Coordinates of N, CA and C in Angstrom, one line a residue:
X1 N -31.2 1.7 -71.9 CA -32.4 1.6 -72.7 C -32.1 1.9 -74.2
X2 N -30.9 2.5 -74.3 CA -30.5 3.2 -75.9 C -30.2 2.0 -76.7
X3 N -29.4 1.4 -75.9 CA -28.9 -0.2 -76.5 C -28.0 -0.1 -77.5
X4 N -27.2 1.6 -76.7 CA -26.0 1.7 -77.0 C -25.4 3.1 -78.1
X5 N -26.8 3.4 -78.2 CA -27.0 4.4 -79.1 C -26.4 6.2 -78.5
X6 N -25.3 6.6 -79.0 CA -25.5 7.9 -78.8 C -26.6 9.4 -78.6
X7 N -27.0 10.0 -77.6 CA -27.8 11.1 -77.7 C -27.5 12.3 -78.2
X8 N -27.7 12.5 -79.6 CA -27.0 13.6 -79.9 C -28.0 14.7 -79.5
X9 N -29.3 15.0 -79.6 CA -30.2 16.3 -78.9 C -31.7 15.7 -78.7
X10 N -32.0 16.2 -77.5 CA -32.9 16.3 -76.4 C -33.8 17.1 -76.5
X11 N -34.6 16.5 -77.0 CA -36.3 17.9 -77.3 C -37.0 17.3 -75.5
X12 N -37.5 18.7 -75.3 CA -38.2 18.8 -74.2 C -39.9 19.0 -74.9
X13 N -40.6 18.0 -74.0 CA -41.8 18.2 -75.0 C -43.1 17.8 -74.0
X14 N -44.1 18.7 -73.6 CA -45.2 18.9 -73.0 C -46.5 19.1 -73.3
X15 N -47.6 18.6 -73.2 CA -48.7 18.7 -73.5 C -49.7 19.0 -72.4
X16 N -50.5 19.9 -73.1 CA -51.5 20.6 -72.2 C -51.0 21.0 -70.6
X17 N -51.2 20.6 -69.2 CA -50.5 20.6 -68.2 C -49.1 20.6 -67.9
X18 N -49.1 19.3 -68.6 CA -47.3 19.5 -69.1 C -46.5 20.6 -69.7
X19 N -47.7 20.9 -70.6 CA -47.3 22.3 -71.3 C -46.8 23.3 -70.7
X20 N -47.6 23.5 -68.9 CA -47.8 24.6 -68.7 C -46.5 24.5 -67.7
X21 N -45.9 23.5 -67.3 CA -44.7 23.8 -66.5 C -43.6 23.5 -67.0
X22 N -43.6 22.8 -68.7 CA -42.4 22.9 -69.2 C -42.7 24.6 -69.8
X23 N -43.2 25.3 -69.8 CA -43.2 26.9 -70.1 C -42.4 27.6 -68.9
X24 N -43.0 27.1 -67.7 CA -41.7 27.7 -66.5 C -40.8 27.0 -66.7
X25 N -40.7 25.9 -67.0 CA -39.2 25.6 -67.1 C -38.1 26.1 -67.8
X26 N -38.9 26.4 -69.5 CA -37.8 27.1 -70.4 C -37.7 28.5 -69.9
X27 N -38.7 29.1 -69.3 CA -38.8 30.7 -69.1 C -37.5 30.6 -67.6
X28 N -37.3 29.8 -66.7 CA -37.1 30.2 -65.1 C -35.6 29.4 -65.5
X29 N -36.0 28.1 -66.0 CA -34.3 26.8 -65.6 C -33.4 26.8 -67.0
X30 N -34.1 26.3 -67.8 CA -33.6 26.2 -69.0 C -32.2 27.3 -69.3
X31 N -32.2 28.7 -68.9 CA -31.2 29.5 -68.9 C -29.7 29.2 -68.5
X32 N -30.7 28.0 -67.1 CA -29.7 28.4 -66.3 C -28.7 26.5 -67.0
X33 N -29.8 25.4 -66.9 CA -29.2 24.1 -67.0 C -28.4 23.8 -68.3
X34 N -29.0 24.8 -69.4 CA -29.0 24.2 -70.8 C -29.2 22.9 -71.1
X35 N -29.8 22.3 -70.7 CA -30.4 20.9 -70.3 C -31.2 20.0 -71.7
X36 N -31.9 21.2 -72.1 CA -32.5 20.9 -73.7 C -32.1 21.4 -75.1
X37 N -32.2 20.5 -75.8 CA -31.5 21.6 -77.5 C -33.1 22.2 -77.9
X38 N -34.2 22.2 -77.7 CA -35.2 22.5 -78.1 C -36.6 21.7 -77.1
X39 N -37.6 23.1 -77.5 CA -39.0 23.3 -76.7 C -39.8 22.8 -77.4
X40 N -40.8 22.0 -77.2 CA -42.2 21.7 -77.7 C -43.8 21.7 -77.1
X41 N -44.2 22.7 -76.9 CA -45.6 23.0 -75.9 C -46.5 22.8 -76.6
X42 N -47.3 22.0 -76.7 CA -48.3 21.1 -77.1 C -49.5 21.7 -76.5
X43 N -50.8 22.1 -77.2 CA -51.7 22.2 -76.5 C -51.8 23.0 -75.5
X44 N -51.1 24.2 -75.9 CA -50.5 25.2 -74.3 C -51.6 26.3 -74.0
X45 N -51.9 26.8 -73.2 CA -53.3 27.9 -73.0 C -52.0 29.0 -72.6
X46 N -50.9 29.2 -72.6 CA -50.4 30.3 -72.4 C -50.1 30.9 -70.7
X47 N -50.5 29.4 -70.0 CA -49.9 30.0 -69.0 C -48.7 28.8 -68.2
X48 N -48.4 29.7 -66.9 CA -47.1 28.8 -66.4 C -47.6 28.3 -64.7
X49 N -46.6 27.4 -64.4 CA -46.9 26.9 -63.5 C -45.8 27.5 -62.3
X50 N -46.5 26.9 -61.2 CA -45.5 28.0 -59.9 C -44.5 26.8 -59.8
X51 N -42.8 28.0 -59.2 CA -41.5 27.1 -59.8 C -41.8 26.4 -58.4
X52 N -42.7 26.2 -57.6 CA -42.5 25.4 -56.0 C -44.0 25.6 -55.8
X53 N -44.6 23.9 -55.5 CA -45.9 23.3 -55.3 C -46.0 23.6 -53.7
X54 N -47.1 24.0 -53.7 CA -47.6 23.9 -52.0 C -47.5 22.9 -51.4
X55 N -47.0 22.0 -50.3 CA -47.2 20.8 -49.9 C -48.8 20.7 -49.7
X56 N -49.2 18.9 -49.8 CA -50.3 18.8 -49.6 C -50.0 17.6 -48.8
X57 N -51.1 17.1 -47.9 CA -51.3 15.8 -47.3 C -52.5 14.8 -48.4
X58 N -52.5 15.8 -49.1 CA -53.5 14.4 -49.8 C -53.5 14.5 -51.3
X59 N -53.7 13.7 -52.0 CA -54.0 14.4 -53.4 C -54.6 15.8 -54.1
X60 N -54.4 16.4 -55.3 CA -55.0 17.7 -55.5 C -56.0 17.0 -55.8
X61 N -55.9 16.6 -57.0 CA -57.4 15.9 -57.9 C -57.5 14.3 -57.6
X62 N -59.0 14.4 -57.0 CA -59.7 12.8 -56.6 C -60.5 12.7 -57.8
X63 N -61.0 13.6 -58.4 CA -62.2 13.6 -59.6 C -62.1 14.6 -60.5
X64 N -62.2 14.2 -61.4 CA -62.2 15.2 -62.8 C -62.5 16.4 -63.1
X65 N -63.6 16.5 -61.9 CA -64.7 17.5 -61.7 C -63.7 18.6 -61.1
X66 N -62.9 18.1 -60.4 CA -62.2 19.0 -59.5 C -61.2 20.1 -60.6
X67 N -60.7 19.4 -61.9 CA -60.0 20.0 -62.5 C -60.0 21.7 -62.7
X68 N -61.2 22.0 -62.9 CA -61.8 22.8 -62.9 C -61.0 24.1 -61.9
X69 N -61.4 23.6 -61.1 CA -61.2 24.4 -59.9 C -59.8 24.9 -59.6
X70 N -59.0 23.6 -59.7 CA -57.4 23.9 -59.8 C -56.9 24.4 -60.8
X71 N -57.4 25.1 -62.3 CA -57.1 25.3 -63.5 C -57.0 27.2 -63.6
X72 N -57.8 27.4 -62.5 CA -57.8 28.9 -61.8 C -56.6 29.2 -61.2
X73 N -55.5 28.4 -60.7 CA -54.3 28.4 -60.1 C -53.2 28.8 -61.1
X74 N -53.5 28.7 -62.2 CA -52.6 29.1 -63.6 C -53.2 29.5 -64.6
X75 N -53.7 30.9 -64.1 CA -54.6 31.2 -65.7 C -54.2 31.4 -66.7
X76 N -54.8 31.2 -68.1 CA -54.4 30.8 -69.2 C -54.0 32.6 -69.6
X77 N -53.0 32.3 -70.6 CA -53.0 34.0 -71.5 C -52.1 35.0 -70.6
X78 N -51.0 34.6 -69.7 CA -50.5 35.5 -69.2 C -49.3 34.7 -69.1
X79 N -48.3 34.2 -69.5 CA -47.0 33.4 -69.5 C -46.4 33.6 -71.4
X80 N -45.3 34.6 -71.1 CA -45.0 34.8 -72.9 C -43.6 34.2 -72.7
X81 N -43.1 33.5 -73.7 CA -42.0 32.1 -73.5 C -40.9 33.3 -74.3
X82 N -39.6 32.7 -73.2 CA -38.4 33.2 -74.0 C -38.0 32.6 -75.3
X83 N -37.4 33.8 -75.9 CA -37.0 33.3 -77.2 C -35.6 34.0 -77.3
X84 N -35.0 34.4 -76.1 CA -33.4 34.6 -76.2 C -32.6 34.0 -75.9
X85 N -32.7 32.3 -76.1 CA -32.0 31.6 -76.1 C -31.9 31.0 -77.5
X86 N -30.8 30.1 -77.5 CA -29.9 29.7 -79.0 C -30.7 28.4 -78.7
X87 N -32.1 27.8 -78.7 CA -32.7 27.2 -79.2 C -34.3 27.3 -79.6
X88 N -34.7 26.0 -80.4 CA -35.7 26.4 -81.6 C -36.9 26.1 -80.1
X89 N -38.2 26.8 -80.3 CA -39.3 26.8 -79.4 C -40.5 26.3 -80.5
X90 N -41.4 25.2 -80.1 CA -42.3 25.6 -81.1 C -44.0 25.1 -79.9
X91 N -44.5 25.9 -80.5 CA -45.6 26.0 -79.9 C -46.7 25.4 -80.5
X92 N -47.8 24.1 -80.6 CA -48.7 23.7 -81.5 C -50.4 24.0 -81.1
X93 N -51.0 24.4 -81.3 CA -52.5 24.4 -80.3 C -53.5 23.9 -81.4
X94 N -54.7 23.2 -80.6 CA -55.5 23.1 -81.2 C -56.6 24.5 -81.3
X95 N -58.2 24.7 -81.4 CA -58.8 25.7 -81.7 C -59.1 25.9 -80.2
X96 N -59.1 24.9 -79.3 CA -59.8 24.8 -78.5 C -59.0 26.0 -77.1
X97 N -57.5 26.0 -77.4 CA -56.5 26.9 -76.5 C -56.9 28.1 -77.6
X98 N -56.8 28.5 -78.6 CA -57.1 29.8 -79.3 C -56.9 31.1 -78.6
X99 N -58.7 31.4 -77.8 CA -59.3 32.3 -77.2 C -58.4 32.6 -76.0
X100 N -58.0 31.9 -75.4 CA -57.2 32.1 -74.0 C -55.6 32.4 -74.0
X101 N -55.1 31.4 -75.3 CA -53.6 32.0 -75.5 C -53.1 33.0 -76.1
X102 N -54.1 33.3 -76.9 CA -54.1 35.0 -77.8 C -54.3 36.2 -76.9
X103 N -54.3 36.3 -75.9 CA -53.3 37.7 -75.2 C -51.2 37.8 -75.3
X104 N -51.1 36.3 -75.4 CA -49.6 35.9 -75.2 C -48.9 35.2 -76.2
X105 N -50.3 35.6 -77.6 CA -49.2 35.1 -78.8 C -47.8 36.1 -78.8
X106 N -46.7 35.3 -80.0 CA -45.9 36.2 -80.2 C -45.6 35.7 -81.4
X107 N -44.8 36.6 -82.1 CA -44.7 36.5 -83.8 C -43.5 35.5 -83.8
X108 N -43.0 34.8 -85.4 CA -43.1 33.8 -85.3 C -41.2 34.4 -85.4
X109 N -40.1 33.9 -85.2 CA -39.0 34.7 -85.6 C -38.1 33.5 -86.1
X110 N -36.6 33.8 -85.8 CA -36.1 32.7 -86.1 C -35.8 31.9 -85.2
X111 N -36.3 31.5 -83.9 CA -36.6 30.4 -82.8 C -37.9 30.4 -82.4
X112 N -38.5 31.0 -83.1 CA -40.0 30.5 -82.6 C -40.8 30.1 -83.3
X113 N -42.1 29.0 -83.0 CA -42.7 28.6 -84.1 C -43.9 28.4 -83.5
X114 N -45.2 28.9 -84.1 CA -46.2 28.8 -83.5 C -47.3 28.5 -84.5
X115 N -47.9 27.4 -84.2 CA -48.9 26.6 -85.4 C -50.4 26.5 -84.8
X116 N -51.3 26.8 -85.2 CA -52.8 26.3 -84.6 C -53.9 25.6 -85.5
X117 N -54.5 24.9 -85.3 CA -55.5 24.0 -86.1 C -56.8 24.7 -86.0
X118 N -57.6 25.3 -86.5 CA -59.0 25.5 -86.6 C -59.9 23.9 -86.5
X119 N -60.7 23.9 -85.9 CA -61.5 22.6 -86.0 C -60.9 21.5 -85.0
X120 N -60.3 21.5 -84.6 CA -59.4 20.6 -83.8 C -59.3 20.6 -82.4
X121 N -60.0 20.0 -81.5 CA -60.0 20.4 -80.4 C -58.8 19.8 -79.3
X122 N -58.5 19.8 -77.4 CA -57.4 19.7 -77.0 C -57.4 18.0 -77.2
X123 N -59.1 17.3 -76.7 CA -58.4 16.3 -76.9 C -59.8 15.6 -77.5
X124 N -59.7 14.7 -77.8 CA -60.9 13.9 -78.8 C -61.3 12.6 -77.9
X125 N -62.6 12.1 -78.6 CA -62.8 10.6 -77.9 C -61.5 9.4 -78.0
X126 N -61.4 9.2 -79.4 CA -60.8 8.5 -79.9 C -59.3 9.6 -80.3
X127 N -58.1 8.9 -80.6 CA -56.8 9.3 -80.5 C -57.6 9.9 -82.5
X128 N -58.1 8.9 -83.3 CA -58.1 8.8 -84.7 C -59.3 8.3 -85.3
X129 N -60.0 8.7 -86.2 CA -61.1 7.6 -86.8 C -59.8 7.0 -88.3
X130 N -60.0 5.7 -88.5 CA -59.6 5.9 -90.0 C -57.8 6.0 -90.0
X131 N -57.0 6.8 -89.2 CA -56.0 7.2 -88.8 C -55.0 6.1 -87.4
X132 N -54.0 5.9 -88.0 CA -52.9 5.3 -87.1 C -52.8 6.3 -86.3
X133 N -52.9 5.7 -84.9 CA -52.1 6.6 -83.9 C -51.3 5.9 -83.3
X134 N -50.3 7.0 -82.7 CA -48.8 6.3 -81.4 C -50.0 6.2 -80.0
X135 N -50.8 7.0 -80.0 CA -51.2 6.9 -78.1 C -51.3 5.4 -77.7
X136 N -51.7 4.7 -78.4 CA -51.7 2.9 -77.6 C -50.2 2.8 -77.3
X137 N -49.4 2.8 -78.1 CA -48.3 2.9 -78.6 C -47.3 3.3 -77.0
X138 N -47.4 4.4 -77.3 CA -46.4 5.3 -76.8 C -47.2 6.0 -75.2
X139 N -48.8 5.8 -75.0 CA -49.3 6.6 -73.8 C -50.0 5.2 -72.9
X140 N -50.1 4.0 -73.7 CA -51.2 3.0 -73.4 C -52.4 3.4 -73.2
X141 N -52.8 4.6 -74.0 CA -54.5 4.8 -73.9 C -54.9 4.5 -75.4
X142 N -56.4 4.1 -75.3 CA -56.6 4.0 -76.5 C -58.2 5.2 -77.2
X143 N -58.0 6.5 -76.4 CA -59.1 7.7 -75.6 C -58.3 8.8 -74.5
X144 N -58.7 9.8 -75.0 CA -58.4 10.9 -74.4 C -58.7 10.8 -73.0
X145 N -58.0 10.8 -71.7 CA -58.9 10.0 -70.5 C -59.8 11.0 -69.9
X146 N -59.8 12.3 -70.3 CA -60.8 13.4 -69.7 C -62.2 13.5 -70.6
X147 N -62.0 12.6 -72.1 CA -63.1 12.8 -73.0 C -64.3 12.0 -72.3
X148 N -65.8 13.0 -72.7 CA -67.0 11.6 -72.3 C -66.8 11.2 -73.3
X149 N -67.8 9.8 -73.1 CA -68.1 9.0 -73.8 C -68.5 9.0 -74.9
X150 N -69.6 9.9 -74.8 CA -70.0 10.6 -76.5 C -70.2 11.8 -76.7
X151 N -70.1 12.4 -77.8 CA -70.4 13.8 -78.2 C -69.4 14.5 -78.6
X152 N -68.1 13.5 -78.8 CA -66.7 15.1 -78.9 C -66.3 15.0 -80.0
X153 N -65.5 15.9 -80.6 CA -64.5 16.3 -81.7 C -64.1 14.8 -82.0
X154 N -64.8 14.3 -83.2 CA -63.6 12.7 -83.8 C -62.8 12.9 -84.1
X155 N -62.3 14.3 -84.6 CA -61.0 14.6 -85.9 C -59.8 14.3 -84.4
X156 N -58.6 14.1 -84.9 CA -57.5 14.1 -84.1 C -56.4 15.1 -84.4
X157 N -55.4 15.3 -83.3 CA -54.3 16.7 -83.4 C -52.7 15.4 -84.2
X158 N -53.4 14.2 -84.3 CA -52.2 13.3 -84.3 C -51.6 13.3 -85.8
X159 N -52.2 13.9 -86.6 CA -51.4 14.3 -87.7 C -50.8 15.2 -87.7
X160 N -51.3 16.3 -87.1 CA -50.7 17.9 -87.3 C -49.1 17.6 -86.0
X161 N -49.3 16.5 -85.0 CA -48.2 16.7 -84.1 C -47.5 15.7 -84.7
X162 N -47.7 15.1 -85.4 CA -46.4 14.6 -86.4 C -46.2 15.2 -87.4
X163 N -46.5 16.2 -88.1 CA -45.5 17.3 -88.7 C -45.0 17.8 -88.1
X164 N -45.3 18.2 -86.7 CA -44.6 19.2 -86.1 C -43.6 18.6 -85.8
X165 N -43.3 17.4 -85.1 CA -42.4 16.6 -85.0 C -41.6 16.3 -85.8
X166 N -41.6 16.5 -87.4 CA -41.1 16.1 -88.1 C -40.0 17.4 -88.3
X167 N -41.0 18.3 -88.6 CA -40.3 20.1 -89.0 C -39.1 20.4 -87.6
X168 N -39.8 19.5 -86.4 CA -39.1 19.6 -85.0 C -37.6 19.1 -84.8
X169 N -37.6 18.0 -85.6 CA -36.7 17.2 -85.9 C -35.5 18.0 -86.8
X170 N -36.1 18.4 -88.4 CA -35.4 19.0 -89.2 C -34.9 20.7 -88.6
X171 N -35.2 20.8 -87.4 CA -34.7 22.2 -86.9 C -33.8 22.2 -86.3
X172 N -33.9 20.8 -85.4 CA -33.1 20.9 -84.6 C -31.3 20.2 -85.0
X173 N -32.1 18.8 -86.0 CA -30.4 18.6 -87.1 C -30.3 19.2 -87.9
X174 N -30.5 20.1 -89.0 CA -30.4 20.4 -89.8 C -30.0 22.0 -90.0
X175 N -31.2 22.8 -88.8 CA -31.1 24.5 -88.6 C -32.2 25.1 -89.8
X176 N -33.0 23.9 -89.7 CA -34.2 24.6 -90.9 C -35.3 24.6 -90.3
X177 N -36.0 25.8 -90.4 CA -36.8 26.2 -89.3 C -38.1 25.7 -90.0
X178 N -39.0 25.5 -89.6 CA -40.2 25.2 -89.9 C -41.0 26.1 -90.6
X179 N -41.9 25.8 -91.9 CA -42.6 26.8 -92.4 C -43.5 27.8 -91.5
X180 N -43.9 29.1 -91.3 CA -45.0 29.9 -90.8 C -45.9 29.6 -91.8
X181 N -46.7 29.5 -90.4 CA -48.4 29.3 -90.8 C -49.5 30.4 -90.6
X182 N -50.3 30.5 -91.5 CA -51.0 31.5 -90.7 C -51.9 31.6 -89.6
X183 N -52.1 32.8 -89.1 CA -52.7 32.7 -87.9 C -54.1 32.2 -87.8
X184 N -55.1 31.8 -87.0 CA -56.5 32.0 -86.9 C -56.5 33.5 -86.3
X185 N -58.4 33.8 -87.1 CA -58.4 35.1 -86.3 C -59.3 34.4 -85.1
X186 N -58.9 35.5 -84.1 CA -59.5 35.4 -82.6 C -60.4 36.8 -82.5
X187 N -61.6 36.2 -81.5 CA -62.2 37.4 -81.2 C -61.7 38.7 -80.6
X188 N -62.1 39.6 -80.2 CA -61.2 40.9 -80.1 C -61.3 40.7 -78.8
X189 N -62.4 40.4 -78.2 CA -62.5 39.9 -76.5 C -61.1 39.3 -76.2
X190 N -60.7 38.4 -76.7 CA -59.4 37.6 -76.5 C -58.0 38.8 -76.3
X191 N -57.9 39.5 -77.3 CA -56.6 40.0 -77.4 C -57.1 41.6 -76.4
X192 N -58.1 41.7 -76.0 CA -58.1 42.8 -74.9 C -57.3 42.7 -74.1

């Protein structure tokens, strides 16, 4: 599929769910495979997923509704990501992970990078108003598939995850770490 092209480094990169077991992955395997030159947790609530699934005979989720219920299985704000390995980590969230990941922030050092958007929620109706997006592109949706129909956040995370991508890029050729950003404040409930 490279069509011949050399791989010189391998970003590992997860969103929301995804997020939450590529976080077991860098925290449990990653040590062991050295498998990635760098982490990207998208949309992460701060927690991890179990390293071995319970068998099932049937599907977990038949309806949306059920998400819910299975989301108790990994609670958010209790998974803090290694940072003693010799690669770059970066962590992006919208406002909407905030409250729940702020027990398990960690400060930003020189392998970690942790960015959050005020106003921006995990996922929107639309990918963009006004704004090019990759999701047709690159996911074949052209809609958040969990969003209703109406009433949600228009703005999109699709700008802020192409800087990150960009700074992700220049970190990982280059060894130039991405600017820190400042933090949002969170309620004091949260960091209890």
């Amino acid at each position: 599929p490279l069509g011949g092209l050399t791989v010189q480094r391998v970003l590992a990169m997860g969103v929301s769910q995804s997020a939450t077991r590529l976080a077991t992955y860098l925290n449990a395997l990653q040590p062991l495979t050295r498998a990635f030159d760098g982490f990207l947790l998208d949309v992460y609530f701060g927690n991890g997923a179990a390293l071995e699934e319970p068998k099932r005979a049937a599907p977990m989720i038949t309806k949306v509704e059920e998400i819910n219920k299975l989301a108790k299985l990994m609670p958010p704000g209790q998974h803090r990501l290694r940072t003693d390995q010799e690669i770059p980590v970066f962590v992006m969230n919208s406002e909407t992970e905030a409250e729940l990941y702020a027990p398990v922030r960690q400060e930003d050092g020189p392998r970690f990078r942790f960015w959050e958007a005020a106003g921006l929620a995990h996922g929107s109706a639309e990918p963009g108003v006004g704004l090019a997006s990759s999701w047709e592109r690159d996911l074949w949706l052209t809609r958040h598939p969990l969003a209703p129909a109406s009433g949600t956040n228009a703005l999109t995370l699709a700008p802020l995850r192409c800087a990150v991508l960009r700074h992700m890029q220049a970190w990982l050729a280059e060894g130039k770490a991405p600017p820190v950003q400042p933090r949002g404040q969170t309620p004091a409930r949260a960091l209890a």
